[in-house]
Short mmCIF file of C-alpha atoms in Angstrom, two decimals:
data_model
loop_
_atom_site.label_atom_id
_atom_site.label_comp_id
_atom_site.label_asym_id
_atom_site.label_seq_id
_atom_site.Cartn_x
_atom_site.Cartn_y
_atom_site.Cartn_z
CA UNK A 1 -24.16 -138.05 25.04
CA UNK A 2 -20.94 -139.41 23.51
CA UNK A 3 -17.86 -138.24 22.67
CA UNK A 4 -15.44 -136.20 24.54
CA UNK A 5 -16.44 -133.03 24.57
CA UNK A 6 -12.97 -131.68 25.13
CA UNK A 7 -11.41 -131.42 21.70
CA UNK A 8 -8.66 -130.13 20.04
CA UNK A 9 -9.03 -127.51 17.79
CA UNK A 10 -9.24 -127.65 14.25
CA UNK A 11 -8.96 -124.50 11.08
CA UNK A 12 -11.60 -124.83 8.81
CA UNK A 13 -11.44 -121.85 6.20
CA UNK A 14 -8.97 -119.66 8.62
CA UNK A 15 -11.18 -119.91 11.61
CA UNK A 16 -10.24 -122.15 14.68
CA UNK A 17 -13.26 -124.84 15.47
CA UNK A 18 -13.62 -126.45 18.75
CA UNK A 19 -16.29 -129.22 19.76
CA UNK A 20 -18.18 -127.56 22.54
CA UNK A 21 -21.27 -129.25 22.90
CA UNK A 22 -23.14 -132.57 21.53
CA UNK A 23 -27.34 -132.54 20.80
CA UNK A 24 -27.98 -135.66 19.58
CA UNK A 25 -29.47 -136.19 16.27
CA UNK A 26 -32.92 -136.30 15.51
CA UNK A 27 -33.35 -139.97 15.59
CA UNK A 28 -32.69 -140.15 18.98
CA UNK A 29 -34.10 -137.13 20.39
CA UNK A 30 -37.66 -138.09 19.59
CA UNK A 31 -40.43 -136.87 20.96
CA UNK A 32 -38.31 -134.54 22.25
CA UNK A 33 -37.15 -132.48 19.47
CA UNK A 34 -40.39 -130.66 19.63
CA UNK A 35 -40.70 -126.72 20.05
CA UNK A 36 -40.23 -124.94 23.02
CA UNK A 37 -39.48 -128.74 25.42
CA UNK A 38 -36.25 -128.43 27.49
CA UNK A 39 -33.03 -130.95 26.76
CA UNK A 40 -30.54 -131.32 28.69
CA UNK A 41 -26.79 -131.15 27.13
CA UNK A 42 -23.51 -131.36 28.22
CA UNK A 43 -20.95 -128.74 27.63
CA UNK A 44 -17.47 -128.65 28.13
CA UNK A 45 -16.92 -124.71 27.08
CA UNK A 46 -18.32 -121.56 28.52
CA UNK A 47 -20.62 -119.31 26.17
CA UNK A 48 -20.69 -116.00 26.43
CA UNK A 49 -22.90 -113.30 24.49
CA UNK A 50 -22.79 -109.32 24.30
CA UNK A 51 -24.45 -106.86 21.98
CA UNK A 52 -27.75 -107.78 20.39
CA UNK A 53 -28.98 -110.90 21.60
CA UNK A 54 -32.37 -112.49 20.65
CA UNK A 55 -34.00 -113.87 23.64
CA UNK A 56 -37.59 -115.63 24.82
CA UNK A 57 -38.90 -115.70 28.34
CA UNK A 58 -40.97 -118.43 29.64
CA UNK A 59 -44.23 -118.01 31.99
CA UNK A 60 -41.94 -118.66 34.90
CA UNK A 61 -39.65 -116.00 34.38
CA UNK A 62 -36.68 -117.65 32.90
CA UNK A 63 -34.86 -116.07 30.31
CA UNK A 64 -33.32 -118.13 27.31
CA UNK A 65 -30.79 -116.41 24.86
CA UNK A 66 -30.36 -118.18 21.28
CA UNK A 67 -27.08 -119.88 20.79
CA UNK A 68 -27.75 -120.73 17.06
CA UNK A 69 -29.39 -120.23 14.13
CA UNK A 70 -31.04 -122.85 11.94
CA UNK A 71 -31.78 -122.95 8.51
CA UNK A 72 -33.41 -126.35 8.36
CA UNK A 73 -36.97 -125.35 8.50
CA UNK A 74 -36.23 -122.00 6.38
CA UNK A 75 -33.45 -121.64 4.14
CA UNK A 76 -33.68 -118.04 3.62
CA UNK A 77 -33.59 -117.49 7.29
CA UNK A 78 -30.59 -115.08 8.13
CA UNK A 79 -29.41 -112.88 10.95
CA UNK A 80 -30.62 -110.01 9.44
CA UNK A 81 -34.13 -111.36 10.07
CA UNK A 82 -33.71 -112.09 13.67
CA UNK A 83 -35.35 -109.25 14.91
CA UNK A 84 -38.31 -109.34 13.12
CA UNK A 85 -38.78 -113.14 13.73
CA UNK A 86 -41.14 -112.63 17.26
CA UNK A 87 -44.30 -112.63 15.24
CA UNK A 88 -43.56 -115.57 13.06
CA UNK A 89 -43.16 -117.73 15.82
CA UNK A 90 -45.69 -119.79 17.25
CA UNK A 91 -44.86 -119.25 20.78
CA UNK A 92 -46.97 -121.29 23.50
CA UNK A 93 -49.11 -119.44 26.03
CA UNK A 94 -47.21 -116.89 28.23
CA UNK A 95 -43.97 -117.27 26.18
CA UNK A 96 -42.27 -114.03 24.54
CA UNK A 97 -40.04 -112.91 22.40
CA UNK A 98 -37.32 -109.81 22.40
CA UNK A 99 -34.41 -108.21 20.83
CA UNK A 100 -32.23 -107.25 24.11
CA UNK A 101 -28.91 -105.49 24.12
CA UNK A 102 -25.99 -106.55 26.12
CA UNK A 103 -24.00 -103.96 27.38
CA UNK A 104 -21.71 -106.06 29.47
CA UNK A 105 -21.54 -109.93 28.25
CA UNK A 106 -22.62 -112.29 30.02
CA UNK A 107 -21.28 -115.58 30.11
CA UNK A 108 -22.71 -118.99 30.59
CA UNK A 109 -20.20 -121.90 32.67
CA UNK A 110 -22.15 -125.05 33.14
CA UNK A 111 -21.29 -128.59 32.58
CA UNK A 112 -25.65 -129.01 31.52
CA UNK A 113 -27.35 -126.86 29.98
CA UNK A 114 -31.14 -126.44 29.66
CA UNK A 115 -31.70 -126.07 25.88
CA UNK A 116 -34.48 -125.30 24.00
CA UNK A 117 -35.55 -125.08 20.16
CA UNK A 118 -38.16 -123.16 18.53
CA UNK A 119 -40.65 -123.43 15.28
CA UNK A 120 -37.50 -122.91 13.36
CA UNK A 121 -35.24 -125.02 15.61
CA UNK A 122 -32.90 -122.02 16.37
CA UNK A 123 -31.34 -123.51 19.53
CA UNK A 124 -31.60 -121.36 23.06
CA UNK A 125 -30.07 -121.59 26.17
CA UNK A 126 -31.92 -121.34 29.52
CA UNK A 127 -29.80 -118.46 31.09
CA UNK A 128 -30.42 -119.73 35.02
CA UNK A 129 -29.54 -123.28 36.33
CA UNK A 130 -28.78 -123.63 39.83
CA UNK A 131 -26.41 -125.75 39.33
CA UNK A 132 -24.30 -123.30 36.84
CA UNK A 133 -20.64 -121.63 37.89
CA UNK A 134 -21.62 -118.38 36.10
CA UNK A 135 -25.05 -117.72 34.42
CA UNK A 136 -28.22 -115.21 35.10
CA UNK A 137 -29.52 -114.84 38.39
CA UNK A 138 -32.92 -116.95 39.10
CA UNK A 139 -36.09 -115.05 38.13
CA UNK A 140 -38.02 -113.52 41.24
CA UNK A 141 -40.74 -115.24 42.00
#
């Protein structure tokens, strides 16, 4: 990781933009970049989510909610297609795939976060860490 993650804002077409978290680029993140592989980032922010939420669960239980949306392996990929994308995924044994809505939001405080990518490298977090000041409770086991 480099930079400070703790940046001052800037307006870029009337919205307010804050640096909130740092993946590093492709380059370095190999082998890792691959589908469905954890890395680590830090994060200076908390993230929080409510309404519809697009989320996979792992064979262990854990929950991860997308953060972001990536058009680098499909251009035409929008929102609108987000709940319909479970069966285009290639998701590894015991993995799934849901639309879930939020009632409440729920927030995610952690200086690391667990983050994963999928076939389309939309970008989820893992919603437990034990480590985290706010996040999902851990999975029963």
């Amino acid at each position: 990781m480099t930079g400070d993650l703790d940046t001052a804002a800037i307006t870029v077409g009337g919205l307010s933009l804050r640096m909130t978290a740092q993946l590093k680029n492709q380059a370095q993140l190999e082998p890792t970049s691959i589908p469905y592989e954890t890395t680590s980032v830090e994060r200076s922010k908390h993230f929080t989510w409510k309404g519809e939420t697009y989320q996979l669960t792992d064979p262990h239980g854990f929950t991860w909610i997308m953060q972001s949306l990536s058009q680098f392996v499909d251009p035409d990929l929008t929102v609108a297609d987000l709940p319909t994308l479970g069966p285009r995924l290639k998701l590894p044994a015991g993995w799934s795939y849901a639309v879930v809505i939020l009632e409440a939001e729920f927030v995610f405080a952690g200086v690391i976060a667990d983050v994963i990518i999928d076939d389309f490298e939309n970008a989820y977090t893992k919603m437990y860490r034990p480590d985290c000041e706010e996040c999902a409770p851990k999975p029963a086991s």
